[in-house]
GROMACS .gro file of C-alpha atoms in nm:
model
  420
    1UNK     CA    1   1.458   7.391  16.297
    2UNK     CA    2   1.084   7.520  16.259
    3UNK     CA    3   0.989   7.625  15.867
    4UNK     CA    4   0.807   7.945  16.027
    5UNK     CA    5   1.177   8.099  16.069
    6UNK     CA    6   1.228   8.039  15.723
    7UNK     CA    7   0.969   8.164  15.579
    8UNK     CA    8   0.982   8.464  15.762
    9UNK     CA    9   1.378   8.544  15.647
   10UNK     CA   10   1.183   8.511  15.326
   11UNK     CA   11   0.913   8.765  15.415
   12UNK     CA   12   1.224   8.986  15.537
   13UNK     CA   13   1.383   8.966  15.224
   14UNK     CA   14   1.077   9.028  15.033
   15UNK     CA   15   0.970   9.334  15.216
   16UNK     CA   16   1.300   9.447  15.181
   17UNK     CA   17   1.294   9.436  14.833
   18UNK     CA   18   0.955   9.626  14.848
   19UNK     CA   19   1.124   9.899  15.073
   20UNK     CA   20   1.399   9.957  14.822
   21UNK     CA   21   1.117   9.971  14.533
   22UNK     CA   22   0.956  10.264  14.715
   23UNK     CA   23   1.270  10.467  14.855
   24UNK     CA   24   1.353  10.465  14.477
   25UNK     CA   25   1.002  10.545  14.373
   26UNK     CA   26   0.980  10.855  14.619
   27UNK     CA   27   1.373  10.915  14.542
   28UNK     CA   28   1.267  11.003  14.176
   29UNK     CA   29   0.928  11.200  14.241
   30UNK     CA   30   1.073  11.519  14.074
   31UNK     CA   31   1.293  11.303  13.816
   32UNK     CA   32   1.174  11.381  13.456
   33UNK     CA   33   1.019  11.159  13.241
   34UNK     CA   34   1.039  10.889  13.569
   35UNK     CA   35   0.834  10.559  13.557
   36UNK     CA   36   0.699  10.477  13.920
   37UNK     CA   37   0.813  10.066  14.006
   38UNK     CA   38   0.640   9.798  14.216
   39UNK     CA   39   0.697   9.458  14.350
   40UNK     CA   40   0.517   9.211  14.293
   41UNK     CA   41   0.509   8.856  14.583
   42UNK     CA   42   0.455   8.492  14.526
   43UNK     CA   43   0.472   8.211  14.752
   44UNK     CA   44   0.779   7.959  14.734
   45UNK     CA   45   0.739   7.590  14.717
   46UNK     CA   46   0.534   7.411  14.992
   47UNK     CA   47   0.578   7.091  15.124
   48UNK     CA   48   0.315   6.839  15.105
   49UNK     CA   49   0.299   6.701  15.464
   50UNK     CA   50  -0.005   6.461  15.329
   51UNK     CA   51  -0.125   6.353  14.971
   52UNK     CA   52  -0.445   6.369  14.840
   53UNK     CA   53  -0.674   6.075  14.756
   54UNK     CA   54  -0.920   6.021  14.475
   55UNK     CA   55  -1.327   5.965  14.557
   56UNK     CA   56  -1.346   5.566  14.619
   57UNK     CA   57  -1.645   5.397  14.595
   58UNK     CA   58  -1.701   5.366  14.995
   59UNK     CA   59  -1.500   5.685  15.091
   60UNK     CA   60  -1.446   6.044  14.959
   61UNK     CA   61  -1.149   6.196  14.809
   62UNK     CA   62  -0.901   6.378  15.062
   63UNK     CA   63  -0.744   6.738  15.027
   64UNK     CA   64  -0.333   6.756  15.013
   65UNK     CA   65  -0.179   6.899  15.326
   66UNK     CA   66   0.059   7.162  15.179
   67UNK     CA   67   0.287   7.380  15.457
   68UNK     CA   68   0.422   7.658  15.221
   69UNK     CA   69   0.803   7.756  15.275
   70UNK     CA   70   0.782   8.161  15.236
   71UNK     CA   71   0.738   8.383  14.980
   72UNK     CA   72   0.968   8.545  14.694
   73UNK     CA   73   0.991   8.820  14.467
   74UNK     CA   74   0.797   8.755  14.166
   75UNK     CA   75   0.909   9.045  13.936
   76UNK     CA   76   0.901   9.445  14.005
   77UNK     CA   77   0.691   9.586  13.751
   78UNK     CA   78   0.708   9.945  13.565
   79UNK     CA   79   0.389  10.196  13.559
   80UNK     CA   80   0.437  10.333  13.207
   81UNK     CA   81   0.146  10.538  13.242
   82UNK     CA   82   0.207  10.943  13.172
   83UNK     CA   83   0.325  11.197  13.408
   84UNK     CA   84   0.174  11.519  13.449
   85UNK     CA   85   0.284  11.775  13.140
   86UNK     CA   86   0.487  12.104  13.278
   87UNK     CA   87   0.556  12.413  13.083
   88UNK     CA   88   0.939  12.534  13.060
   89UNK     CA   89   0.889  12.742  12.775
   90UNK     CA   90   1.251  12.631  12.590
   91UNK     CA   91   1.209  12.530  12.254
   92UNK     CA   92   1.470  12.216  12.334
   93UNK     CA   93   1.209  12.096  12.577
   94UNK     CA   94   0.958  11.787  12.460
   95UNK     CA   95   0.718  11.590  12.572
   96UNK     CA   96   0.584  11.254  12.447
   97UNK     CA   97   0.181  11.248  12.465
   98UNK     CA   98   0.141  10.874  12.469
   99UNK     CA   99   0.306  10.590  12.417
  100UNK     CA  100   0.689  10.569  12.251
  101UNK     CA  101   1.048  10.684  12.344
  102UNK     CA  102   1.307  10.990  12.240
  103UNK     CA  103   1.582  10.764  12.029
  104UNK     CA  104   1.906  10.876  12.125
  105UNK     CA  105   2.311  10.762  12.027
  106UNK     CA  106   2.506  10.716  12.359
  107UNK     CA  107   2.886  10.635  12.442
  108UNK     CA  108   3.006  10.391  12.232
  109UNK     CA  109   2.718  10.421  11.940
  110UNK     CA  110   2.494  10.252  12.168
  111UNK     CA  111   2.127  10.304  12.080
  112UNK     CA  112   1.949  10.410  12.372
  113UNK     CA  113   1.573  10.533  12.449
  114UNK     CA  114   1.440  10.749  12.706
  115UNK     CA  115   1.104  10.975  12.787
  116UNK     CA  116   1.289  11.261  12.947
  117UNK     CA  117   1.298  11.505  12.646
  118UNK     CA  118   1.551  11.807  12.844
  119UNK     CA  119   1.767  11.845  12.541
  120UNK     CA  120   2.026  12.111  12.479
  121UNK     CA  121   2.277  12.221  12.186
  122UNK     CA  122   2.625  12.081  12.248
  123UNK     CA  123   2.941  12.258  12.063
  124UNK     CA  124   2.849  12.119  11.734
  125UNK     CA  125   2.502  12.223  11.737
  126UNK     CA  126   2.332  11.898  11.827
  127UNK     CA  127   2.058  11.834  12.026
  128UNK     CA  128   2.181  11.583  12.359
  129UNK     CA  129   2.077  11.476  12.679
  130UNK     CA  130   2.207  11.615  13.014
  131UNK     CA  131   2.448  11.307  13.014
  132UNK     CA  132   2.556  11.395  12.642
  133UNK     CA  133   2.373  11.149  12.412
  134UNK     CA  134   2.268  11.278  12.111
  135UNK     CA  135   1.898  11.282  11.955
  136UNK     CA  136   1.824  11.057  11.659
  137UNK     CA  137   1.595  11.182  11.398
  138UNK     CA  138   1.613  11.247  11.011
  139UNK     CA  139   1.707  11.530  10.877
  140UNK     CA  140   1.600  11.773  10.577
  141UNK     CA  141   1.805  11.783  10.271
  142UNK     CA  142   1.885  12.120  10.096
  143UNK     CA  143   1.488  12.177   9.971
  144UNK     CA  144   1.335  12.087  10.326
  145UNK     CA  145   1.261  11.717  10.235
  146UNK     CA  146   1.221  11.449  10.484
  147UNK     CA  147   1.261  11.085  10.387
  148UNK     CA  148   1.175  10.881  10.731
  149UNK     CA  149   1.273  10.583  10.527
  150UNK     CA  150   1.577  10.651  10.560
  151UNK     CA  151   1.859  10.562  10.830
  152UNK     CA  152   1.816  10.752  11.169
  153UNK     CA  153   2.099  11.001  11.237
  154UNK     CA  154   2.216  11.276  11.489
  155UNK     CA  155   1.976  11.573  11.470
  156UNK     CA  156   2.102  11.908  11.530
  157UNK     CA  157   1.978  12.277  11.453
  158UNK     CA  158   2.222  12.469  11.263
  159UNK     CA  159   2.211  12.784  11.399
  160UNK     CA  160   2.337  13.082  11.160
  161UNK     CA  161   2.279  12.879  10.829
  162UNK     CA  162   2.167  13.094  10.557
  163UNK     CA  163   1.954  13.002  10.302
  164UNK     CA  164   2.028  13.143   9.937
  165UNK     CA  165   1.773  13.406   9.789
  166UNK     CA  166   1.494  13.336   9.558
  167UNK     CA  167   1.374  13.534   9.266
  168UNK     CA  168   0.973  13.599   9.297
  169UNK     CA  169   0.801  13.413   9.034
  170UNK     CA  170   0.482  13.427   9.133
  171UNK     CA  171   0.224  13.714   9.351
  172UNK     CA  172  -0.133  13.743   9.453
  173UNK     CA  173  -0.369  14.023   9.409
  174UNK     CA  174  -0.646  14.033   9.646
  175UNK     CA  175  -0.992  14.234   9.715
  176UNK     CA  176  -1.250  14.407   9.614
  177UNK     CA  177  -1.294  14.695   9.333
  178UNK     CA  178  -1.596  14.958   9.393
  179UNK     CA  179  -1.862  14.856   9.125
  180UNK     CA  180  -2.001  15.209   9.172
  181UNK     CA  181  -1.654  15.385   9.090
  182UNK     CA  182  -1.637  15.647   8.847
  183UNK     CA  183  -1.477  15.562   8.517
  184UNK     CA  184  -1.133  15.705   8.503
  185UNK     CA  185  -1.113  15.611   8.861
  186UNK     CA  186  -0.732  15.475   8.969
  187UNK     CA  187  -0.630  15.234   9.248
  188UNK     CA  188  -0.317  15.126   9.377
  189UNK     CA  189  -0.110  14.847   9.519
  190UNK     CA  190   0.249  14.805   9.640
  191UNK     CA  191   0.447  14.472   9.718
  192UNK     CA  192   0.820  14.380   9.718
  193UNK     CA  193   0.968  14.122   9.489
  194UNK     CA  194   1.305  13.993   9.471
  195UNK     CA  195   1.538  13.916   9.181
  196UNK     CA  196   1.775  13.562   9.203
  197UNK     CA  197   2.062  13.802   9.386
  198UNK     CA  198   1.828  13.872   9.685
  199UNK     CA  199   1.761  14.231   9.582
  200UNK     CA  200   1.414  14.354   9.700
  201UNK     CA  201   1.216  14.542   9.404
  202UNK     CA  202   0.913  14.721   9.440
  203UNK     CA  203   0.633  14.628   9.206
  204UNK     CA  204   0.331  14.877   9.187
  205UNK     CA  205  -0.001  14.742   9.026
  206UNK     CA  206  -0.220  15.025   8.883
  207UNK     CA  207  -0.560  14.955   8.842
  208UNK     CA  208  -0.780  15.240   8.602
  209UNK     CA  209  -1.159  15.164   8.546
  210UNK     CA  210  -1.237  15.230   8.210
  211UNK     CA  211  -1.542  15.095   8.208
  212UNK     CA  212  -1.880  15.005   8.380
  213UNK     CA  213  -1.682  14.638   8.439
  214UNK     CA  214  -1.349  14.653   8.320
  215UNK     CA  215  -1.030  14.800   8.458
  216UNK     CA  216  -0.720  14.820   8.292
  217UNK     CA  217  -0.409  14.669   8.503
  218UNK     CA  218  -0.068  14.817   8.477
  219UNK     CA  219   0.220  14.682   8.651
  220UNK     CA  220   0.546  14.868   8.681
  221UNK     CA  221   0.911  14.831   8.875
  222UNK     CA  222   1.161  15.024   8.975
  223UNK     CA  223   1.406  15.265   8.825
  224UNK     CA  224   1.613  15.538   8.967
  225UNK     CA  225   1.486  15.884   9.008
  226UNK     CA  226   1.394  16.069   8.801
  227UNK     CA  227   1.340  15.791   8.543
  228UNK     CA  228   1.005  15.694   8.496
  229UNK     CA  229   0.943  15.349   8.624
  230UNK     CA  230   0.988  15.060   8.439
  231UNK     CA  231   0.654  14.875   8.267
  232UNK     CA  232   0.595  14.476   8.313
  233UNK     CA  233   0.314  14.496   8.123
  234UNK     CA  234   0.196  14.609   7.815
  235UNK     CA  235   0.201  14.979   7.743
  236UNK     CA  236  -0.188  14.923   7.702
  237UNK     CA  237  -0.193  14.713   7.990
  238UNK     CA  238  -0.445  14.428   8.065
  239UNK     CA  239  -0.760  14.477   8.072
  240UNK     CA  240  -0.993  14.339   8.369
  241UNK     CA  241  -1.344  14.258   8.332
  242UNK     CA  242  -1.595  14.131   8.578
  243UNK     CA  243  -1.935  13.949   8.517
  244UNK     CA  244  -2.226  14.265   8.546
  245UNK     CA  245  -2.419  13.983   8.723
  246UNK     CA  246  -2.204  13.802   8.967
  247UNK     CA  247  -1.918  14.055   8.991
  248UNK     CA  248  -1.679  13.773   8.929
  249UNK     CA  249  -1.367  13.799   8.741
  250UNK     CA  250  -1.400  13.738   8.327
  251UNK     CA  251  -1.089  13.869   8.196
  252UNK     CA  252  -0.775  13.791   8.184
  253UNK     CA  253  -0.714  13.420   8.066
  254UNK     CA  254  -0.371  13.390   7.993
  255UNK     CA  255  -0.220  13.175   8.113
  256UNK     CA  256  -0.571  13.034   8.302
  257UNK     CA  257  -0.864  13.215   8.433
  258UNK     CA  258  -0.802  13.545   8.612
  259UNK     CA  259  -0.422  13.543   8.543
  260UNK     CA  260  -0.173  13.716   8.370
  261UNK     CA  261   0.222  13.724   8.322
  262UNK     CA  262   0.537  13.971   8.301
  263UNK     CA  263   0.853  13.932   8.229
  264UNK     CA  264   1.133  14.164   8.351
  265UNK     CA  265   1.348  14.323   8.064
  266UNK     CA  266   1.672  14.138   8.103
  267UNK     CA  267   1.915  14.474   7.978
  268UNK     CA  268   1.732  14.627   8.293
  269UNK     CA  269   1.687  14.289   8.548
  270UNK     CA  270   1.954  14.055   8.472
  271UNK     CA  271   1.912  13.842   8.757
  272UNK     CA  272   1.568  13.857   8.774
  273UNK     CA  273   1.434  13.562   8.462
  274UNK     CA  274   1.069  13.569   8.458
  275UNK     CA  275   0.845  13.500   8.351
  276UNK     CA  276   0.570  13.647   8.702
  277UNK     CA  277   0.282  13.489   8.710
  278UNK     CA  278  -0.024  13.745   8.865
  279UNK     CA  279  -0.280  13.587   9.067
  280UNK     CA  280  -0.627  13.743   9.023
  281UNK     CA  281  -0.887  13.490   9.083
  282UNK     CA  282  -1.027  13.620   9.401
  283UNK     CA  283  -1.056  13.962   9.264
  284UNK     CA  284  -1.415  14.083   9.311
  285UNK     CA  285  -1.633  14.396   9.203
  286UNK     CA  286  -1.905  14.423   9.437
  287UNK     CA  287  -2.041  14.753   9.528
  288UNK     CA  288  -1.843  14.909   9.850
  289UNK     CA  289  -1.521  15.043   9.971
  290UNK     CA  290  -1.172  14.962   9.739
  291UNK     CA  291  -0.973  14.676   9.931
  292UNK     CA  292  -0.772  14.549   9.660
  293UNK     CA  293  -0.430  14.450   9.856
  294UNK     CA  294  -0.107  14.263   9.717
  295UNK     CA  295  -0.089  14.004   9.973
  296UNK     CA  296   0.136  13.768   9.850
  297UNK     CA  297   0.452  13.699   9.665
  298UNK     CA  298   0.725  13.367   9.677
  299UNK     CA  299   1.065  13.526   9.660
  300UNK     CA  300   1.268  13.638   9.921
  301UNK     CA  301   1.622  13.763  10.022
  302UNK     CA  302   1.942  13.646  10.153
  303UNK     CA  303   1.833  13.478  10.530
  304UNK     CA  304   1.966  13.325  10.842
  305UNK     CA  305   1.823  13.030  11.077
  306UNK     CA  306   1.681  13.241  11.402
  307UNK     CA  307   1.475  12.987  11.562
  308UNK     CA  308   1.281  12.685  11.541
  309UNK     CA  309   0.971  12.513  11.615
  310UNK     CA  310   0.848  12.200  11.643
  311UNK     CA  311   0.501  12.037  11.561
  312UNK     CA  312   0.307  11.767  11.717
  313UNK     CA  313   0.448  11.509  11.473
  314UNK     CA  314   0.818  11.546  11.514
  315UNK     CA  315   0.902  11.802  11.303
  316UNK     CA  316   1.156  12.065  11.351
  317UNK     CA  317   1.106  12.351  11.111
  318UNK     CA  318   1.374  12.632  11.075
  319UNK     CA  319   1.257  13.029  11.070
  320UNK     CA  320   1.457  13.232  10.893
  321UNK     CA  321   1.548  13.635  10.900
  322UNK     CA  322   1.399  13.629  10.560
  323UNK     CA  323   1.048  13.517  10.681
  324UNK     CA  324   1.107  13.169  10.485
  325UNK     CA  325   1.033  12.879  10.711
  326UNK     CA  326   1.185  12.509  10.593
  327UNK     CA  327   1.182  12.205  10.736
  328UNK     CA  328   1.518  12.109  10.914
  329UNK     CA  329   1.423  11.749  11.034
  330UNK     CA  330   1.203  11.566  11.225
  331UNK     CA  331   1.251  11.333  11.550
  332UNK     CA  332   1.204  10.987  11.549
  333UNK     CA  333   1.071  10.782  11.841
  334UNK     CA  334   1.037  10.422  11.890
  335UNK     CA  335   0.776  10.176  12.056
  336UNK     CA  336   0.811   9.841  12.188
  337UNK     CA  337   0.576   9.535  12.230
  338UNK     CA  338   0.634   9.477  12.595
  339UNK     CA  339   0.849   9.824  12.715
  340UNK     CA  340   0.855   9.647  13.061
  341UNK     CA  341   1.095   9.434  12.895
  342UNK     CA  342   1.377   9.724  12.828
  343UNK     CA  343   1.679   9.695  13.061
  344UNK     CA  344   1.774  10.044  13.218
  345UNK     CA  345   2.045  10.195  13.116
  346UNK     CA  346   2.095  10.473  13.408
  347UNK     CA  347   2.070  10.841  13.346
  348UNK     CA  348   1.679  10.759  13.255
  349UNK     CA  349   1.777  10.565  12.974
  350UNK     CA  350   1.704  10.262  12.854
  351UNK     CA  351   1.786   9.990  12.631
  352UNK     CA  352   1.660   9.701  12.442
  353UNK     CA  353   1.602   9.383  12.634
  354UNK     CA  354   1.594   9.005  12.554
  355UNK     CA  355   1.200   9.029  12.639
  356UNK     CA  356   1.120   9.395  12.484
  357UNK     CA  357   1.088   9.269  12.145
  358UNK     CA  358   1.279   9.520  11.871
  359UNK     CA  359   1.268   9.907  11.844
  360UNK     CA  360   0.998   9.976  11.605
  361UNK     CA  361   1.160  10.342  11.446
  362UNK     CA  362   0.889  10.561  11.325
  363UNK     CA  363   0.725  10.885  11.305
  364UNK     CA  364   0.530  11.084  11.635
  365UNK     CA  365   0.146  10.980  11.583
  366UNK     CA  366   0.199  10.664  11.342
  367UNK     CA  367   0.201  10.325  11.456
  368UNK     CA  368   0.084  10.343  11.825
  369UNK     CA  369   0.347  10.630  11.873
  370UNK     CA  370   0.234  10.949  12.073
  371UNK     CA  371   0.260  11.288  11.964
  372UNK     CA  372   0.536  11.569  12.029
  373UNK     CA  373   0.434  11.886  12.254
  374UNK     CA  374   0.734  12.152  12.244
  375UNK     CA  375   0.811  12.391  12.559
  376UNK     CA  376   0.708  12.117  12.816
  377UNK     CA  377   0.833  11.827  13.035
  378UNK     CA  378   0.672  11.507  13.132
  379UNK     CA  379   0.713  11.516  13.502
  380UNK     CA  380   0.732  11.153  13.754
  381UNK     CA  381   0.446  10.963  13.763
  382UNK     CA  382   0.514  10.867  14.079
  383UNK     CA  383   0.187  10.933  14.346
  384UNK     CA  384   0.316  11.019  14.691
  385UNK     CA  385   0.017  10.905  14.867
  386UNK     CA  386   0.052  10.563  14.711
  387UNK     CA  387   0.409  10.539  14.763
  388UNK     CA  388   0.358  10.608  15.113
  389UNK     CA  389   0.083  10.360  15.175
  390UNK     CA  390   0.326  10.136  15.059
  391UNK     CA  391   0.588  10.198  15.302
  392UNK     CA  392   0.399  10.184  15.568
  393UNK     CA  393   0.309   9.817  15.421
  394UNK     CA  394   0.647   9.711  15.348
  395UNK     CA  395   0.770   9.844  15.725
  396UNK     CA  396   0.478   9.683  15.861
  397UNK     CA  397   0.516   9.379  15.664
  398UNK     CA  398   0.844   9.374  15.800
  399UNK     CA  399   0.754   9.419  16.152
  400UNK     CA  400   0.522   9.127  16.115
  401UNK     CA  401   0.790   8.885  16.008
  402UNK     CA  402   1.064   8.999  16.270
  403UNK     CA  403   0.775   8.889  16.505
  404UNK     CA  404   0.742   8.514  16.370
  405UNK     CA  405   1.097   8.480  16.423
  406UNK     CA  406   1.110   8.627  16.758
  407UNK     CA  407   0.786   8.400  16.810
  408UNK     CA  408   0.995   8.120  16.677
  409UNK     CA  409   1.337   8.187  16.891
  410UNK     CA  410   1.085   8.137  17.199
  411UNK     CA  411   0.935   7.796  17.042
  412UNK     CA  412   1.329   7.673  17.029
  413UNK     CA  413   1.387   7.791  17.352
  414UNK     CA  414   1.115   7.639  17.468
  415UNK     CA  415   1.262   7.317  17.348
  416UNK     CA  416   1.603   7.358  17.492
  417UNK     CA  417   1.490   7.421  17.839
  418UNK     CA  418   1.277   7.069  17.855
  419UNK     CA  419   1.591   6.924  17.953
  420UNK     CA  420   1.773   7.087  18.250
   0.00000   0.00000   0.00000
């Protein structure tokens, strides 16, 4: 039988193969987080028909005579390259921006590892796949640490948590006072504190210059009406002084440099401790308008989990009603030496392989691992015009080798019919 029939059941199979690669490529062009495939040919054995020969000393060396035998499939490789990014808007949407894969637990505690980041909340409040495997990650403890040395587990968002209140320990004061006020001249400031119940209390600081650079600072709470409020501070109150050069705060220095302290009667606060540190430092007096502002204070009420974001490094970060924000947990992804070595797994998984080299577990943006982008997909990287291209190579290809053994039936035939 003639080789050339052979070899082109070879080519057949080959451009098959190639066929199949592309109907799946162009199958998938809308899949998320798809990685385009392509084959890859080599040639098969060949036959030496005639040796070569070494240079003598009264001839040259000869060439082998090698008839090859067809061709084979030498691997089909992955494009890991990036798809395009596109905008959903849903907060359970993310996108990898480089290199490294979502960790997820499948059926059967299988680790698996994908790039399509469509998540959703299951019944529990975790975050799966469409096929229900659940994203790995660490989470926060009770104070919003992470620890991403420790064991992966399943990461979820637990909607409705509240977070217990905090009593204000701390506030700001901030702006400037008119250098060119009037002695006797009074400004004001309001701000809400809270006590360790949750209960919001109104804090007024009074400020009264008494003198070319100093103002005296009063700070009082609340009390019903008609009692008169209740005084933090002294009954002389604290006196403020600025440099007459600089305008830059002098006085107070207890405990440092432009601060002072109060402590809440306990017969009139008993869930509120003390002591309140006061925060003056970036009080000015420069000549122009009053825009002294309390601006800042760290306690805050009773509050429940409302939403969530998440930042380019993996983590997820709870916003309460309360306006606290704390860290919930933080995804973990995984990179590979050789990814072209994972086995898939279906449902655009995949999973380790004996020539992928281990899962190395780590942070977004450490370690060769891309960052996070919330509210988007990354979309098929699969290019239609090269996909087609290829079919027309793989059907043409095809074509081509149908021929040789059509071209080869005749040669037979040929044969046959010498003898009548």
């Amino acid at each position: 039988m003639l080789r050339s029939m052979f070899s082109a059941i070879s080519g057949l199979r080959a451009h098959q193969t190639k066929m199949d690669v592309t109907g799946n490529n162009i199958a998938n062009v809308n899949t998320v987080g798809f990685k385009s495939s392509a084959t890859v040919f080599q040639d098969t054995l060949s036959q030496v028909v005639r040796a070569g020969g070494q240079p003598a000393a009264d001839r040259g060396g000869t060439n082998p005579a090698q008839i090859g035998l067809g061709v084979k499939l030498a691997g089909i490789t992955t494009n890991w390259t990036n798809g395009a990014a596109q905008a959903t808007g849903r907060s359970t949407d993310f996108m990898i921006e480089g290199d490294g894969f979502f960790v997820t637990r499948g059926a059967g505690d299988q680790q698996l590892f994908t790039r399509a980041g469509s998540f959703d909340f299951d019944a529990s409040g975790k975050l799966v796949t469409p096929d229900g495997s659940i994203l790995q990650g660490w989470l926060a403890d009770a104070d919003g640490t992470i620890n991403p040395n420790n064991p992966i587990n399943d990461l979820s968002v637990p909607y409705g948590q509240t977070t217990a209140p905090s009593a204000s320990s701390s506030g700001v004061l901030k702006g400037n006072l008119p250098s060119d006020a009037a002695v006797g001249a009074v400004v004001q400031s309001k701000i809400q504190m809270f006590d360790d119940l949750g209960v919001p209390q109104d804090v007024v600081y009074t400020m009264t210059k008494t003198a070319d650079n100093t103002w005296n600072l009063k700070i009082t709470g609340p009390r019903p009406a008609p009692a008169t409020p209740v005084e933090f501070t002294p009954p002389a109150g604290v006196d403020v002084t600025f440099n007459d050069a600089t305008g830059a705060i002098e006085a107070p220095t207890t405990p440092l440099l432009g601060q002072t302290q109060f402590t809440p009667d306990p017969a009139v606060f008993p869930a509120w401790p003390g002591p309140v540190t006061i925060d003056l430092t970036t009080v000015s007096q420069y000549g122009g308008a009053n825009t002294i502002t309390a601006t800042e204070q760290d306690g805050y009420a009773l509050g429940t989990l409302q939403s969530f974001t998440l930042g380019n490094d993996g983590r997820i970060t709870g916003i309460y009603s309360n306006g606290e924000r704390k860290a919930l947990g933080q995804l973990a992804l995984a990179s590979f030496n050789n990814p072209s070595g994972l086995e898939k797994a279906g449902n655009s998984s995949f999973r380790v392989g004996d020539n992928s080299g281990v899962a190395m577990i780590g942070q977004a943006g450490i370690g060769g691992r891309g960052v996070l982008n919330a509210g988007a997909l990354e979309m098929s990287n699969v290019d239609l015009s090269e996909e087609f291209t290829g079919l027309i190579i793989a059907q043409r290809g095809f074509q081509a080798n149908s021929r040789v053994i059509t071209a080869s039936d005749e040669l037979l035939q040929d044969l046959v019919n010498l003898k009548r």
